[in-house]
Amino acid sequence: RGTGPGPSQSGFSIGGLTPSAPVGLGGILGLLGQQIRIRNQNVNVTVVQTNLDQLEAFFEANRLSGGRLQVEQARQGLLDAQSSLLQLQTDYQNRLDAFKIVLGLPPDLELRIADPLLDRFDLIAPTLTAAQGRVSALLTELRQKDRPIGEQTMKELLSVSSAIGPELAKVQDDLRKLTESLPARRKNLALLAEWPEVRSGTVYPAAFDVQALDARVVKLESDYQRLAALFQATFKALDHAVTRVRSGEKPAKKPDADAPEDPRKELTDVVEDISDQILQLSLVQAAARLDAVPLTWVDLRSDEAYEIARANRPDWMNARASLVDTWRQIEVTANALKAGLSVTVNGNVRSDGTTNPLNGSVTNDLSVGVQFDAPLTRLVERNAYRTALINYQQARRDYMAFEDNINQILRGEIRDIRFNQIDFEMRRAAVFVAIMQLDLTRLNLQRPPKAGETSQLGATTARDLLTASSALLSAQNSFLTGWLNYEIQRMNLDLDLGTMRLDENGMWIDPGPIQSGHGVMGSPSATAAEDIPPPAPAATL
């Protein structure tokens, strides 16, 4: 499903796998992640467009401090967001072409990358984003006062309620999935809350608070119920406003107004309310999906990982076998240092052609000899023996370095996984903060004026809205990156433990949670001291 871990250098080069190290995100995982970033940016464009629509409405109502300047600031933010979206789309196409080359495919071949693995990071459903864009387009058309409202626009306005209904059902389903995921979330947070980094206050403790999680769920349920009721009331108001516009009937005069409100203005206000409620619904959906994203838990001590790797890694087995072969060469060369005793027998049988040579002719002769080779004369053999001793000590040190290298890599991976588990929850908390920041900023737009106030919005309203939407986009992308980093580390660990398995299609088989102390993914074999053959015996020269 993504890039496999790449090899790293080690001190032992015996055949087989070598310890791996994390690599940059690429392959299918990188492309899927880029798709999510594009969708996040598309949501950001929609949010900025909604903010611009509201600021323009406040400007027309003479309620915006700073006037046109803030509207143009929001418009500049929209242009920047759209430009970033186009850049992300272009980068994705370039990366897709590069991936085709890796697969041995021509770059002009149509190729679609799709996998549901990262769908959970669509914190806001694309269909809800599309509905928000549709309402924004209707708002833009309604604000063009020099153009009459066509019948097609009326039909589209009346169909808004049917488009929002399924989105409300999706958010309700997201809340149900969040409730189902709560037991695992509570368990993981309780484990993290006991870690020294959290207990000491080194990290933000509220990110690991189980009670805060439960309170968020309760608030999300309440916000959803409130929004569902608001939508129902707003849809009724929309039907009435469309009916008045079609019939030309003017709305009733407001108590504090000198004249009845323009039907077009009433319709525009209702559609603005719908746009704002869709944005609030999207934030509820984002928060619900955010808390439901799990981590596949890894709880493994480095010494356990070391034992599992020794029992399962083929290259480690080959390294041990090669070291034993080197040790056996010492015995082979030592045999050549022993004293040698040779018995030689030579005989000649001659014949003059007239007699049978086997009849004991005096021309036959037989000689017997003894040859003794003392060890003190074995200069070449002694040099070969010393060379074998040196080769073994070198191979033994290389093997120890190989083990130490694997141990170092496994310790680093366990440490990185532990860091990513904490960091992931902190990134999750950062998204919640960004959602709250955007929500509070938008609530300022709806704040009713106090007695004696003219309900002027602040001079930094546009900037605050842009900052909040940008912070949410950044936090969403950071949250996705944290999860991808964690998954890559899990794949690296699975490979370096020697337990990685692939299916018939060459896809990684996820081993699932890895718990400490349960003999997972293999059992320990011999101890480290038993792996290494004993030092070579001293030769008797």
CSV table of N, CA and C in Angstrom, one decimal, residues 217-335:
chain,number,residue,atom,x,y,z
A,217,VAL,N,-17.5,14.4,23.1
A,217,VAL,CA,-18.6,13.6,22.5
A,217,VAL,C,-19.9,14.2,22.9
A,218,VAL,N,-20.1,14.5,24.1
A,218,VAL,CA,-21.4,15.0,24.6
A,218,VAL,C,-21.7,16.3,23.9
A,219,LYS,N,-20.7,17.2,23.8
A,219,LYS,CA,-20.9,18.5,23.1
A,219,LYS,C,-21.2,18.3,21.6
A,220,LEU,N,-20.6,17.4,21.0
A,220,LEU,CA,-20.8,17.1,19.6
A,220,LEU,C,-22.3,16.7,19.3
A,221,GLU,N,-22.7,15.8,20.2
A,221,GLU,CA,-24.1,15.3,20.1
A,221,GLU,C,-25.1,16.5,20.3
A,222,SER,N,-24.8,17.4,21.3
A,222,SER,CA,-25.7,18.5,21.5
A,222,SER,C,-25.6,19.5,20.3
A,223,ASP,N,-24.4,19.7,19.8
A,223,ASP,CA,-24.3,20.6,18.6
A,223,ASP,C,-25.1,20.1,17.4
A,224,TYR,N,-25.0,18.8,17.2
A,224,TYR,CA,-25.7,18.2,16.1
A,224,TYR,C,-27.2,18.3,16.2
A,225,GLN,N,-27.7,18.1,17.4
A,225,GLN,CA,-29.2,18.2,17.6
A,225,GLN,C,-29.6,19.7,17.4
A,226,ARG,N,-28.8,20.6,17.9
A,226,ARG,CA,-29.1,22.0,17.7
A,226,ARG,C,-29.1,22.4,16.2
A,227,LEU,N,-28.1,21.9,15.5
A,227,LEU,CA,-28.0,22.2,14.0
A,227,LEU,C,-29.2,21.6,13.3
A,228,ALA,N,-29.5,20.4,13.6
A,228,ALA,CA,-30.6,19.7,12.9
A,228,ALA,C,-31.9,20.5,13.1
A,229,ALA,N,-32.2,21.0,14.3
A,229,ALA,CA,-33.4,21.8,14.5
A,229,ALA,C,-33.3,23.2,13.7
A,230,LEU,N,-32.1,23.8,13.7
A,230,LEU,CA,-31.9,25.0,13.0
A,230,LEU,C,-32.1,24.8,11.5
A,231,PHE,N,-31.6,23.7,10.9
A,231,PHE,CA,-31.9,23.5,9.5
A,231,PHE,C,-33.3,23.4,9.2
A,232,GLN,N,-34.1,22.7,10.0
A,232,GLN,CA,-35.5,22.5,9.8
A,232,GLN,C,-36.2,23.9,9.8
A,233,ALA,N,-35.9,24.7,10.7
A,233,ALA,CA,-36.5,26.1,10.8
A,233,ALA,C,-36.0,26.9,9.6
A,234,THR,N,-34.8,26.8,9.2
A,234,THR,CA,-34.3,27.6,8.1
A,234,THR,C,-34.9,27.1,6.8
A,235,PHE,N,-35.1,25.9,6.6
A,235,PHE,CA,-35.7,25.4,5.4
A,235,PHE,C,-37.1,25.9,5.2
A,236,LYS,N,-37.8,25.9,6.3
A,236,LYS,CA,-39.2,26.5,6.3
A,236,LYS,C,-39.1,28.0,5.9
A,237,ALA,N,-38.2,28.7,6.5
A,237,ALA,CA,-38.1,30.1,6.1
A,237,ALA,C,-37.7,30.3,4.6
A,238,LEU,N,-36.9,29.3,4.1
A,238,LEU,CA,-36.5,29.4,2.7
A,238,LEU,C,-37.7,29.2,1.8
A,239,ASP,N,-38.5,28.2,2.1
A,239,ASP,CA,-39.7,28.0,1.3
A,239,ASP,C,-40.6,29.2,1.3
A,240,HIS,N,-40.8,29.8,2.5
A,240,HIS,CA,-41.6,31.0,2.5
A,240,HIS,C,-41.0,32.2,1.7
A,241,ALA,N,-39.7,32.3,1.8
A,241,ALA,CA,-39.0,33.4,1.1
A,241,ALA,C,-39.2,33.2,-0.4
A,242,VAL,N,-39.0,32.0,-0.9
A,242,VAL,CA,-39.1,31.7,-2.3
A,242,VAL,C,-40.5,32.0,-2.8
A,243,THR,N,-41.5,31.6,-1.9
A,243,THR,CA,-42.9,31.8,-2.3
A,243,THR,C,-43.2,33.3,-2.4
A,244,ARG,N,-42.6,34.1,-1.5
A,244,ARG,CA,-42.9,35.6,-1.6
A,244,ARG,C,-42.2,36.2,-2.8
A,245,VAL,N,-41.0,35.7,-3.1
A,245,VAL,CA,-40.3,36.3,-4.3
A,245,VAL,C,-41.1,35.9,-5.6
A,246,ARG,N,-41.6,34.7,-5.7
A,246,ARG,CA,-42.3,34.3,-6.8
A,246,ARG,C,-43.6,35.1,-7.0
A,247,SER,N,-44.3,35.3,-5.9
A,247,SER,CA,-45.6,36.0,-5.9
A,247,SER,C,-45.4,37.5,-5.9
A,248,GLY,N,-44.2,38.0,-5.6
A,248,GLY,CA,-44.0,39.4,-5.5
A,248,GLY,C,-44.5,40.0,-4.2
A,249,GLU,N,-44.9,39.2,-3.2
A,249,GLU,CA,-45.4,39.6,-2.0
A,249,GLU,C,-44.2,40.2,-1.1
A,250,LYS,N,-44.4,41.3,-0.5
A,250,LYS,CA,-43.4,41.9,0.4
A,250,LYS,C,-43.5,41.3,1.8
A,251,PRO,N,-42.4,41.0,2.4
A,251,PRO,CA,-42.5,40.6,3.8
A,251,PRO,C,-43.1,41.6,4.7
A,252,ALA,N,-43.5,41.1,5.9
A,252,ALA,CA,-44.1,42.1,6.9
A,252,ALA,C,-43.1,43.0,7.3
A,253,LYS,N,-43.5,44.2,7.7
A,253,LYS,CA,-42.6,45.3,8.2
A,253,LYS,C,-42.1,44.9,9.6
A,254,LYS,N,-40.8,45.0,9.7
A,254,LYS,CA,-40.2,44.7,11.0
A,254,LYS,C,-40.5,45.9,12.0
A,255,PRO,N,-40.5,45.5,13.3
A,255,PRO,CA,-40.9,46.6,14.3
A,255,PRO,C,-39.9,47.7,14.3
A,256,ASP,N,-38.6,47.5,14.1
A,256,ASP,CA,-37.6,48.5,14.1
A,256,ASP,C,-37.3,49.1,12.8
A,257,ALA,N,-38.1,48.8,11.8
A,257,ALA,CA,-37.8,49.3,10.4
A,257,ALA,C,-38.8,50.3,9.9
A,258,ASP,N,-38.4,51.2,9.1
A,258,ASP,CA,-39.3,52.2,8.5
A,258,ASP,C,-40.1,51.6,7.3
A,259,ALA,N,-39.6,50.6,6.7
A,259,ALA,CA,-40.3,50.0,5.5
A,259,ALA,C,-40.1,48.5,5.5
A,260,PRO,N,-41.1,47.8,4.9
A,260,PRO,CA,-40.9,46.4,4.8
A,260,PRO,C,-39.7,46.0,4.1
A,261,GLU,N,-39.1,44.8,4.4
A,261,GLU,CA,-37.9,44.4,3.9
A,261,GLU,C,-38.1,43.9,2.4
A,262,ASP,N,-37.0,44.1,1.6
A,262,ASP,CA,-37.1,43.6,0.2
A,262,ASP,C,-37.1,42.1,0.2
A,263,PRO,N,-38.0,41.5,-0.6
A,263,PRO,CA,-38.1,40.0,-0.6
A,263,PRO,C,-36.7,39.4,-1.0
A,264,ARG,N,-36.0,40.0,-2.0
A,264,ARG,CA,-34.7,39.5,-2.4
A,264,ARG,C,-33.7,39.5,-1.2
A,265,LYS,N,-33.8,40.6,-0.4
A,265,LYS,CA,-32.9,40.7,0.7
A,265,LYS,C,-33.2,39.6,1.8
A,266,GLU,N,-34.5,39.3,2.0
A,266,GLU,CA,-34.9,38.3,2.9
A,266,GLU,C,-34.4,36.9,2.4
A,267,LEU,N,-34.6,36.7,1.1
A,267,LEU,CA,-34.1,35.4,0.6
A,267,LEU,C,-32.6,35.2,0.7
A,268,THR,N,-31.9,36.3,0.5
A,268,THR,CA,-30.4,36.3,0.6
A,268,THR,C,-30.0,36.0,2.0
A,269,ASP,N,-30.7,36.6,3.0
A,269,ASP,CA,-30.4,36.4,4.4
A,269,ASP,C,-30.6,34.9,4.8
A,270,VAL,N,-31.7,34.4,4.3
A,270,VAL,CA,-32.0,33.0,4.6
A,270,VAL,C,-30.9,32.0,4.0
A,271,VAL,N,-30.5,32.3,2.8
A,271,VAL,CA,-29.4,31.5,2.2
A,271,VAL,C,-28.1,31.7,2.9
A,272,GLU,N,-27.8,32.9,3.4
A,272,GLU,CA,-26.6,33.1,4.2
A,272,GLU,C,-26.7,32.3,5.5
A,273,ASP,N,-27.8,32.2,6.1
A,273,ASP,CA,-28.0,31.4,7.3
A,273,ASP,C,-27.7,29.9,7.0
A,274,ILE,N,-28.2,29.4,5.8
A,274,ILE,CA,-28.0,28.1,5.5
A,274,ILE,C,-26.5,27.8,5.2
A,275,SER,N,-25.8,28.8,4.6
A,275,SER,CA,-24.4,28.6,4.3
A,275,SER,C,-23.6,28.5,5.6
A,276,ASP,N,-24.0,29.4,6.6
A,276,ASP,CA,-23.3,29.4,7.9
A,276,ASP,C,-23.6,28.1,8.7
A,277,GLN,N,-24.8,27.6,8.6
A,277,GLN,CA,-25.1,26.3,9.3
A,277,GLN,C,-24.4,25.1,8.6
A,278,ILE,N,-24.2,25.2,7.3
A,278,ILE,CA,-23.5,24.1,6.7
A,278,ILE,C,-22.0,24.1,7.2
A,279,LEU,N,-21.5,25.3,7.3
A,279,LEU,CA,-20.1,25.4,7.8
A,279,LEU,C,-20.0,24.8,9.3
A,280,GLN,N,-21.0,25.2,10.1
A,280,GLN,CA,-21.0,24.6,11.5
A,280,GLN,C,-21.2,23.1,11.4
A,281,LEU,N,-22.0,22.6,10.5
A,281,LEU,CA,-22.2,21.2,10.4
A,281,LEU,C,-20.9,20.5,10.0
A,282,SER,N,-20.2,21.1,9.1
A,282,SER,CA,-18.9,20.6,8.7
A,282,SER,C,-17.9,20.5,9.8
A,283,LEU,N,-17.9,21.5,10.7
A,283,LEU,CA,-17.0,21.5,11.8
A,283,LEU,C,-17.4,20.4,12.8
A,284,VAL,N,-18.7,20.1,13.0
A,284,VAL,CA,-19.1,19.0,13.8
A,284,VAL,C,-18.7,17.7,13.2
A,285,GLN,N,-18.8,17.6,11.9
A,285,GLN,CA,-18.4,16.3,11.3
A,285,GLN,C,-16.9,16.1,11.4
A,286,ALA,N,-16.1,17.2,11.2
A,286,ALA,CA,-14.7,17.1,11.3
A,286,ALA,C,-14.3,16.7,12.7
A,287,ALA,N,-14.9,17.2,13.7
A,287,ALA,CA,-14.5,16.8,15.1
A,287,ALA,C,-14.9,15.4,15.3
A,288,ALA,N,-16.0,14.9,14.8
A,288,ALA,CA,-16.5,13.6,15.1
A,288,ALA,C,-15.5,12.6,14.4
A,289,ARG,N,-15.2,12.8,13.1
A,289,ARG,CA,-14.3,12.0,12.4
A,289,ARG,C,-12.9,12.0,13.0
A,290,LEU,N,-12.5,13.2,13.5
A,290,LEU,CA,-11.2,13.3,14.0
A,290,LEU,C,-10.9,12.4,15.2
A,291,ASP,N,-11.9,12.4,16.1
A,291,ASP,CA,-11.8,11.6,17.3
A,291,ASP,C,-11.9,10.1,17.1
A,292,ALA,N,-12.5,9.7,15.9
A,292,ALA,CA,-12.7,8.3,15.6
A,292,ALA,C,-11.5,7.7,14.9
A,293,VAL,N,-10.5,8.5,14.5
A,293,VAL,CA,-9.3,7.9,13.8
A,293,VAL,C,-8.5,7.2,14.8
A,294,PRO,N,-8.2,5.9,14.6
A,294,PRO,CA,-7.5,5.1,15.6
A,294,PRO,C,-6.0,5.0,15.2
A,295,LEU,N,-5.2,4.5,16.2
A,295,LEU,CA,-3.9,4.1,15.9
A,295,LEU,C,-3.8,2.6,16.2
A,296,THR,N,-3.2,1.8,15.3
A,296,THR,CA,-2.9,0.4,15.6
A,296,THR,C,-1.8,0.3,16.6
A,297,TRP,N,-2.2,-0.1,17.8
A,297,TRP,CA,-1.3,0.1,19.0
A,297,TRP,C,-0.1,-0.9,18.9
A,298,VAL,N,1.1,-0.3,19.2
A,298,VAL,CA,2.4,-1.0,19.3
A,298,VAL,C,2.9,-0.8,20.7
A,299,ASP,N,3.1,-1.9,21.5
A,299,ASP,CA,3.6,-1.8,22.8
A,299,ASP,C,4.7,-2.9,23.0
A,300,LEU,N,5.9,-2.6,22.6
A,300,LEU,CA,6.9,-3.7,22.5
A,300,LEU,C,8.2,-3.1,23.1
A,301,ARG,N,8.8,-3.8,24.0
A,301,ARG,CA,10.1,-3.4,24.5
A,301,ARG,C,11.2,-3.7,23.5
A,302,SER,N,12.3,-2.9,23.6
A,302,SER,CA,13.4,-3.1,22.6
A,302,SER,C,14.1,-4.4,22.8
A,303,ASP,N,14.1,-4.9,24.0
A,303,ASP,CA,14.8,-6.2,24.2
A,303,ASP,C,13.9,-7.3,23.6
A,304,GLU,N,12.6,-7.2,23.7
A,304,GLU,CA,11.7,-8.2,23.1
A,304,GLU,C,11.8,-8.1,21.6
A,305,ALA,N,11.9,-6.9,21.0
A,305,ALA,CA,12.1,-6.8,19.6
A,305,ALA,C,13.4,-7.4,19.1
A,306,TYR,N,14.4,-7.3,19.9
A,306,TYR,CA,15.7,-7.9,19.6
A,306,TYR,C,15.6,-9.4,19.5
A,307,GLU,N,15.0,-10.0,20.5
A,307,GLU,CA,14.8,-11.5,20.5
A,307,GLU,C,14.0,-12.0,19.4
A,308,ILE,N,12.9,-11.2,19.0
A,308,ILE,CA,12.1,-11.6,17.9
A,308,ILE,C,12.8,-11.6,16.6
A,309,ALA,N,13.6,-10.5,16.4
A,309,ALA,CA,14.4,-10.4,15.2
A,309,ALA,C,15.4,-11.5,15.1
A,310,ARG,N,16.1,-11.9,16.2
A,310,ARG,CA,17.0,-13.0,16.2
A,310,ARG,C,16.4,-14.3,15.7
A,311,ALA,N,15.1,-14.5,16.1
A,311,ALA,CA,14.5,-15.7,15.8
A,311,ALA,C,13.9,-15.8,14.4
A,312,ASN,N,13.7,-14.6,13.8
A,312,ASN,CA,13.0,-14.6,12.5
A,312,ASN,C,13.7,-14.0,11.3
A,313,ARG,N,14.8,-13.3,11.5
A,313,ARG,CA,15.4,-12.6,10.4
A,313,ARG,C,16.3,-13.6,9.6
A,314,PRO,N,16.0,-13.8,8.3
A,314,PRO,CA,16.8,-14.7,7.5
A,314,PRO,C,18.3,-14.3,7.4
A,315,ASP,N,18.5,-13.0,7.3
A,315,ASP,CA,19.9,-12.5,7.2
A,315,ASP,C,20.7,-12.8,8.5
A,316,TRP,N,20.0,-12.7,9.6
A,316,TRP,CA,20.7,-13.0,10.9
A,316,TRP,C,21.0,-14.5,10.9
A,317,MET,N,20.2,-15.4,10.5
A,317,MET,CA,20.4,-16.8,10.4
A,317,MET,C,21.6,-17.1,9.5
A,318,ASN,N,21.6,-16.4,8.3
A,318,ASN,CA,22.8,-16.6,7.4
A,318,ASN,C,24.1,-16.1,8.0
A,319,ALA,N,24.0,-15.0,8.8
A,319,ALA,CA,25.2,-14.4,9.4
A,319,ALA,C,25.7,-15.4,10.4
A,320,ARG,N,24.9,-16.0,11.2
A,320,ARG,CA,25.4,-17.0,12.2
A,320,ARG,C,26.0,-18.2,11.5
A,321,ALA,N,25.3,-18.7,10.4
A,321,ALA,CA,25.9,-19.8,9.7
A,321,ALA,C,27.2,-19.5,9.1
A,322,SER,N,27.4,-18.3,8.5
A,322,SER,CA,28.7,-17.9,7.9
A,322,SER,C,29.8,-17.8,9.0
A,323,LEU,N,29.4,-17.3,10.1
A,323,LEU,CA,30.4,-17.2,11.2
A,323,LEU,C,30.9,-18.6,11.7
A,324,VAL,N,29.9,-19.5,11.8
A,324,VAL,CA,30.3,-20.9,12.2
A,324,VAL,C,31.2,-21.5,11.1
A,325,ASP,N,30.9,-21.2,9.8
A,325,ASP,CA,31.8,-21.7,8.8
A,325,ASP,C,33.2,-21.2,8.9
A,326,THR,N,33.3,-19.9,9.2
A,326,THR,CA,34.6,-19.3,9.4
A,326,THR,C,35.3,-20.0,10.6
A,327,TRP,N,34.6,-20.3,11.7
A,327,TRP,CA,35.2,-20.9,12.8
A,327,TRP,C,35.7,-22.3,12.5
A,328,ARG,N,34.9,-23.0,11.6
A,328,ARG,CA,35.3,-24.4,11.3
A,328,ARG,C,36.6,-24.4,10.4
A,329,GLN,N,36.8,-23.3,9.7
A,329,GLN,CA,38.0,-23.3,8.9
A,329,GLN,C,39.3,-23.3,9.8
A,330,ILE,N,39.1,-22.9,11.0
A,330,ILE,CA,40.3,-23.0,12.0
A,330,ILE,C,40.6,-24.5,12.2
A,331,GLU,N,39.6,-25.3,12.4
A,331,GLU,CA,39.9,-26.8,12.6
A,331,GLU,C,40.5,-27.4,11.3
A,332,VAL,N,40.0,-26.9,10.2
A,332,VAL,CA,40.6,-27.5,8.9
A,332,VAL,C,42.0,-27.2,8.8
A,333,THR,N,42.4,-25.9,9.0
A,333,THR,CA,43.8,-25.5,8.8
A,333,THR,C,44.6,-26.0,10.0
A,334,ALA,N,44.0,-26.3,11.2
A,334,ALA,CA,44.8,-26.8,12.3
A,334,ALA,C,45.2,-28.3,12.0
A,335,ASN,N,44.4,-29.0,11.3
A,335,ASN,CA,44.7,-30.4,10.9
A,335,ASN,C,46.0,-30.5,10.1
